[in-house]
Structures are given as structure tokens and as C-alpha cells.
Amino acid sequence: MEVAPAAAKQKTKKHIHLFYCSECEELALKIAASSDAIELQSINWRSFDDGFPNLFINKAHDIRGQHVAFLASFSSPAVIFEQISVIFALPKLFIASFTLVLPFFPTGSFERVEEEGDVATAFTLARILSMVPKSRGGPTSVVIYDIHALQERFYFGDDVLPCFETGIPLLLQRLRQLPDAENITIAFPDDGAWKRFHKLLQHFPMIVCNKVREGDKRIVRIKEGNPEGRHVVIVDDLVQSGGTLRECQKVLASHGATKVSAYVTHAVFPKQSYERFMTSNSAGPGDQFAYFWITDSCPHTVKAIGQRPPFEVLSLAGSIADALQI
């Protein structure tokens, strides 16, 4: 009886034709470089004189019968319509399958209705994406990283297949490289972050913070855990202004943490709010983050920050390449 060669036993990788929006070009190049099964394709992103999109999908005939993906970035309402137009067009080009990669689901933090009249735009965007046409291979797969609220997976309809991934393995890999890797404690800025991430980080000592009201102010306090003598890494899914992270850093340092670092998957940082975290802008050693790890899910932020201390970018490229093979 002949034994099949080891190579024959390996699952054959799908060849993926990856299209991408303009601001994701650098990430798309990294994804293609991480896998020989991914081939980049292009779209002409043009506009008519009135400002509306004038779009053209190059090599539309060549992708018939092929596996196709689109890398999107909904960084502002101004760019969503042109990308949605392409996302709805690609599955109709007789392709074998279609995957939408949207690393950051931008309306994720607007998922609640606290009083009559509030509009939960997370639900709106999920409904729009749920209407993406089927390809010849069936429903569209939608890959999203660290969506803000876990219940948002139920906002998507049955005509798409949401695939929820996480950037935490990138953090774990980086933590193992630190000289004080054995002295790491994970902190969560609130109970919501603990619920999302604690099972992925359960072999570390943990601290949970929360906000309490004192008069007209909301003050960050340590709810449980001890930071004394530890390198504490604050973990959350996203950062906007960064006020809560700053307050957590101060509380942890005042309770004896030797270093405080932070990780967020999505560095939104509107109005250049990342400036408050720059080492060059800190008041002194006690006011600094040792490291601030982010991913490249928000391309505009990555371009603005680069690798300026304390920031380090952990790329999602390899993880996205793997997700495209699911």
C-alpha cells in the first residue's frame, strides 16, 4: 500500500483575489506578502465632477469562478458609499466566493438605545452589510476584529456569515518577547473589557478597574487585583480620546505598578488625541506608558503615528491572510 506524500495530505490553499480600498493599500500589500495564495487586484477609485463615485473594477472577467475578497475601511461616512458600491458589485461578477474584511466595525460603540429617539447605528450598518448579494458559492463571509459589543453578532442577518476574529494573539506574541515577560499583569479598564478578553488572557494575573461617581466627576478605581511591583498592560478593544486609559495608568502607577503599558485593537484617536500619549509630550517618567500597542485596523491613525514612542503597530496582515482561508 502506497503512503501519500506529506505534501499531498496538506489542505490546498484557496487562491484569493484581494481587492482593497485606497487607504488600506499598505495593509493589503502586507497581507499579500504574508501568503503566496493571495493575489492583489485593483479598482479605479474616481469621482465625477459632482463628487459622486466613478468606479471601475479592473480585470472583472478574469475573476469569474475565482475566490474574491475585499479589504475595507469605513473610517468616515464620506468613504462608505463608494466602498459599499464595490462590495455589492463584486459578488455579481460570477465569482466562486466572496469575503468582506472589515477589520474595524466603526459604529460598534453605538449599539444601545438609552432613551426614545436614540439611533443604534451599529444595527444600521450590520443590516446594510447583511444585504450584500450572494456569490455563486453562497453567502458572503464578513471578517471583523474585536467588535465592540459581543451581542452585535446578532445584528447581522442570515444572508451573511460573520466571522469574528481577535488581535489578542498578536499581543500575546509581543508580550513573550519582553525582557520582563514573567512579570506581566493584565488590567481591564471596565467590566466590559474583562468580559470580552479575560478568557484569552486567563493565564496572567488580572486587575479590573471601574469608574465611580464622586460628585460631578467619574473617577477610575481599582475594583480587584494588585499592580504593586508589576508591569501592568491595560487591554481594551478600542480607544477614542484615551481619557479612561490615562486615568487607569495614573491609578495603577499610584498603587505601585513599576510599568504601565496598553493594548487596543482599534486606535481611532479622533482629532489627533494620540498626541497626549506621545513620550515627548509626557510630564515625566511617572506619566508615561512603557508601550502602547495598536493594530493597523485604522490605517489613518497608523499613518499619522508611525512607530513614534510609545506606540508600536502589530499588523493584522498574517491573521487576515489566515482568515481568508476559512
PDB file of N, CA and C in Angstrom, residues 145-146 165-176 186-188 193 196-204 233-238 262-266 293 295 314-316 319:
ATOM      1  N   TYR A 145     -12.693  42.289  13.353  1.00  0.00           N
ATOM      2  CA  TYR A 145     -11.822  42.078  14.512  1.00  0.00           C
ATOM      3  C   TYR A 145     -12.349  42.810  15.742  1.00  0.00           C
ATOM      4  N   ASP A 146     -12.420  42.086  16.839  1.00  0.00           N
ATOM      5  CA  ASP A 146     -12.757  42.634  18.152  1.00  0.00           C
ATOM      6  C   ASP A 146     -13.882  43.660  18.091  1.00  0.00           C
ATOM      7  N   GLU A 165     -12.943  37.733  14.593  1.00  0.00           N
ATOM      8  CA  GLU A 165     -11.562  37.413  14.931  1.00  0.00           C
ATOM      9  C   GLU A 165     -11.068  38.375  16.016  1.00  0.00           C
ATOM     10  N   THR A 166      -9.876  38.127  16.534  1.00  0.00           N
ATOM     11  CA  THR A 166      -9.321  38.973  17.584  1.00  0.00           C
ATOM     12  C   THR A 166      -7.836  39.237  17.337  1.00  0.00           C
ATOM     13  N   GLY A 167      -7.389  40.393  17.817  1.00  0.00           N
ATOM     14  CA  GLY A 167      -5.971  40.737  17.707  1.00  0.00           C
ATOM     15  C   GLY A 167      -5.163  40.292  18.910  1.00  0.00           C
ATOM     16  N   ILE A 168      -5.803  39.671  19.900  1.00  0.00           N
ATOM     17  CA  ILE A 168      -5.106  39.289  21.130  1.00  0.00           C
ATOM     18  C   ILE A 168      -3.902  38.370  20.887  1.00  0.00           C
ATOM     19  N   PRO A 169      -3.938  37.409  19.939  1.00  0.00           N
ATOM     20  CA  PRO A 169      -2.729  36.608  19.698  1.00  0.00           C
ATOM     21  C   PRO A 169      -1.504  37.437  19.324  1.00  0.00           C
ATOM     22  N   LEU A 170      -1.707  38.566  18.670  1.00  0.00           N
ATOM     23  CA  LEU A 170      -0.583  39.453  18.347  1.00  0.00           C
ATOM     24  C   LEU A 170       0.005  40.042  19.623  1.00  0.00           C
ATOM     25  N   LEU A 171      -0.871  40.430  20.553  1.00  0.00           N
ATOM     26  CA  LEU A 171      -0.395  40.938  21.836  1.00  0.00           C
ATOM     27  C   LEU A 171       0.376  39.865  22.600  1.00  0.00           C
ATOM     28  N   LEU A 172      -0.171  38.658  22.654  1.00  0.00           N
ATOM     29  CA  LEU A 172       0.496  37.578  23.383  1.00  0.00           C
ATOM     30  C   LEU A 172       1.886  37.303  22.820  1.00  0.00           C
ATOM     31  N   GLN A 173       1.991  37.308  21.508  1.00  0.00           N
ATOM     32  CA  GLN A 173       3.299  37.089  20.877  1.00  0.00           C
ATOM     33  C   GLN A 173       4.289  38.183  21.279  1.00  0.00           C
ATOM     34  N   ARG A 174       3.809  39.423  21.317  1.00  0.00           N
ATOM     35  CA  ARG A 174       4.698  40.543  21.686  1.00  0.00           C
ATOM     36  C   ARG A 174       5.068  40.479  23.161  1.00  0.00           C
ATOM     37  N   LEU A 175       4.143  40.109  24.010  1.00  0.00           N
ATOM     38  CA  LEU A 175       4.445  40.032  25.441  1.00  0.00           C
ATOM     39  C   LEU A 175       5.516  38.987  25.729  1.00  0.00           C
ATOM     40  N   ARG A 176       5.499  37.895  24.982  1.00  0.00           N
ATOM     41  CA  ARG A 176       6.506  36.842  25.181  1.00  0.00           C
ATOM     42  C   ARG A 176       7.907  37.329  24.847  1.00  0.00           C
ATOM     43  N   ILE A 186      -2.326  41.740  33.546  1.00  0.00           N
ATOM     44  CA  ILE A 186      -3.278  42.351  32.612  1.00  0.00           C
ATOM     45  C   ILE A 186      -4.323  43.137  33.397  1.00  0.00           C
ATOM     46  N   ALA A 187      -4.600  44.360  32.929  1.00  0.00           N
ATOM     47  CA  ALA A 187      -5.635  45.181  33.547  1.00  0.00           C
ATOM     48  C   ALA A 187      -6.724  45.492  32.529  1.00  0.00           C
ATOM     49  N   PHE A 188      -7.950  45.530  33.002  1.00  0.00           N
ATOM     50  CA  PHE A 188      -9.084  45.891  32.160  1.00  0.00           C
ATOM     51  C   PHE A 188      -9.685  47.187  32.687  1.00  0.00           C
ATOM     52  N   ALA A 193     -14.589  45.232  29.122  1.00  0.00           N
ATOM     53  CA  ALA A 193     -13.323  44.734  28.563  1.00  0.00           C
ATOM     54  C   ALA A 193     -12.969  43.377  29.172  1.00  0.00           C
ATOM     55  N   ARG A 196     -14.995  40.649  27.482  1.00  0.00           N
ATOM     56  CA  ARG A 196     -14.566  40.348  26.114  1.00  0.00           C
ATOM     57  C   ARG A 196     -13.283  39.541  26.069  1.00  0.00           C
ATOM     58  N   PHE A 197     -12.335  39.844  26.966  1.00  0.00           N
ATOM     59  CA  PHE A 197     -10.968  39.357  26.760  1.00  0.00           C
ATOM     60  C   PHE A 197     -10.402  38.440  27.842  1.00  0.00           C
ATOM     61  N   HIS A 198     -11.047  38.317  28.993  1.00  0.00           N
ATOM     62  CA  HIS A 198     -10.361  37.619  30.078  1.00  0.00           C
ATOM     63  C   HIS A 198     -10.083  36.151  29.775  1.00  0.00           C
ATOM     64  N   LYS A 199     -10.941  35.492  29.004  1.00  0.00           N
ATOM     65  CA  LYS A 199     -10.706  34.075  28.711  1.00  0.00           C
ATOM     66  C   LYS A 199      -9.510  33.862  27.796  1.00  0.00           C
ATOM     67  N   LEU A 200      -9.142  34.888  27.027  1.00  0.00           N
ATOM     68  CA  LEU A 200      -7.977  34.803  26.148  1.00  0.00           C
ATOM     69  C   LEU A 200      -6.680  35.108  26.890  1.00  0.00           C
ATOM     70  N   LEU A 201      -6.806  35.637  28.120  1.00  0.00           N
ATOM     71  CA  LEU A 201      -5.627  36.086  28.870  1.00  0.00           C
ATOM     72  C   LEU A 201      -5.606  35.516  30.284  1.00  0.00           C
ATOM     73  N   GLN A 202      -6.287  34.393  30.482  1.00  0.00           N
ATOM     74  CA  GLN A 202      -6.541  33.920  31.833  1.00  0.00           C
ATOM     75  C   GLN A 202      -5.312  33.346  32.541  1.00  0.00           C
ATOM     76  N   HIS A 203      -4.193  33.132  31.815  1.00  0.00           N
ATOM     77  CA  HIS A 203      -3.002  32.646  32.493  1.00  0.00           C
ATOM     78  C   HIS A 203      -2.159  33.779  33.082  1.00  0.00           C
ATOM     79  N   PHE A 204      -2.634  35.035  32.945  1.00  0.00           N
ATOM     80  CA  PHE A 204      -1.974  36.181  33.570  1.00  0.00           C
ATOM     81  C   PHE A 204      -2.735  36.593  34.837  1.00  0.00           C
ATOM     82  N   VAL A 233      -0.350  45.735  31.857  1.00  0.00           N
ATOM     83  CA  VAL A 233      -0.766  46.027  30.486  1.00  0.00           C
ATOM     84  C   VAL A 233      -2.289  46.168  30.461  1.00  0.00           C
ATOM     85  N   ILE A 234      -2.759  47.371  30.142  1.00  0.00           N
ATOM     86  CA  ILE A 234      -4.191  47.636  30.035  1.00  0.00           C
ATOM     87  C   ILE A 234      -4.672  47.161  28.669  1.00  0.00           C
ATOM     88  N   VAL A 235      -5.739  46.384  28.642  1.00  0.00           N
ATOM     89  CA  VAL A 235      -6.244  45.800  27.393  1.00  0.00           C
ATOM     90  C   VAL A 235      -7.681  46.243  27.159  1.00  0.00           C
ATOM     91  N   ASP A 236      -7.939  46.743  25.946  1.00  0.00           N
ATOM     92  CA  ASP A 236      -9.303  47.098  25.556  1.00  0.00           C
ATOM     93  C   ASP A 236      -9.434  46.937  24.055  1.00  0.00           C
ATOM     94  N   ASP A 237     -10.684  47.005  23.567  1.00  0.00           N
ATOM     95  CA  ASP A 237     -10.887  46.791  22.131  1.00  0.00           C
ATOM     96  C   ASP A 237     -10.575  48.033  21.317  1.00  0.00           C
ATOM     97  N   LEU A 238     -10.854  49.228  21.871  1.00  0.00           N
ATOM     98  CA  LEU A 238     -10.609  50.446  21.099  1.00  0.00           C
ATOM     99  C   LEU A 238     -10.320  51.616  22.018  1.00  0.00           C
ATOM    100  N   ALA A 262      -0.213  49.639  27.333  1.00  0.00           N
ATOM    101  CA  ALA A 262      -1.601  49.492  26.879  1.00  0.00           C
ATOM    102  C   ALA A 262      -1.639  48.778  25.535  1.00  0.00           C
ATOM    103  N   TYR A 263      -2.746  48.080  25.317  1.00  0.00           N
ATOM    104  CA  TYR A 263      -3.024  47.469  24.009  1.00  0.00           C
ATOM    105  C   TYR A 263      -4.477  47.749  23.657  1.00  0.00           C
ATOM    106  N   VAL A 264      -4.696  48.226  22.428  1.00  0.00           N
ATOM    107  CA  VAL A 264      -6.042  48.300  21.860  1.00  0.00           C
ATOM    108  C   VAL A 264      -5.966  47.787  20.428  1.00  0.00           C
ATOM    109  N   THR A 265      -6.994  47.083  20.011  1.00  0.00           N
ATOM    110  CA  THR A 265      -7.029  46.613  18.626  1.00  0.00           C
ATOM    111  C   THR A 265      -7.275  47.774  17.675  1.00  0.00           C
ATOM    112  N   HIS A 266      -8.171  48.682  18.051  1.00  0.00           N
ATOM    113  CA  HIS A 266      -8.584  49.763  17.153  1.00  0.00           C
ATOM    114  C   HIS A 266      -8.198  51.121  17.737  1.00  0.00           C
ATOM    115  N   TRP A 293       0.551  49.422  22.348  1.00  0.00           N
ATOM    116  CA  TRP A 293       0.426  48.588  21.153  1.00  0.00           C
ATOM    117  C   TRP A 293      -0.932  48.802  20.494  1.00  0.00           C
ATOM    118  N   THR A 295      -3.094  47.888  16.493  1.00  0.00           N
ATOM    119  CA  THR A 295      -3.010  47.172  15.217  1.00  0.00           C
ATOM    120  C   THR A 295      -3.213  48.172  14.080  1.00  0.00           C
ATOM    121  N   LEU A 314       1.176  46.425  15.672  1.00  0.00           N
ATOM    122  CA  LEU A 314       1.159  44.972  15.491  1.00  0.00           C
ATOM    123  C   LEU A 314       0.224  44.687  14.320  1.00  0.00           C
ATOM    124  N   SER A 315       0.778  44.253  13.202  1.00  0.00           N
ATOM    125  CA  SER A 315      -0.026  44.144  11.987  1.00  0.00           C
ATOM    126  C   SER A 315      -0.958  42.935  12.001  1.00  0.00           C
ATOM    127  N   LEU A 316      -2.170  43.170  11.506  1.00  0.00           N
ATOM    128  CA  LEU A 316      -3.164  42.104  11.357  1.00  0.00           C
ATOM    129  C   LEU A 316      -2.956  41.297  10.080  1.00  0.00           C
ATOM    130  N   SER A 319      -2.862  37.459  10.246  1.00  0.00           N
ATOM    131  CA  SER A 319      -4.137  36.950  10.737  1.00  0.00           C
ATOM    132  C   SER A 319      -5.217  37.043   9.680  1.00  0.00           C
TER     133      SER A 319
END
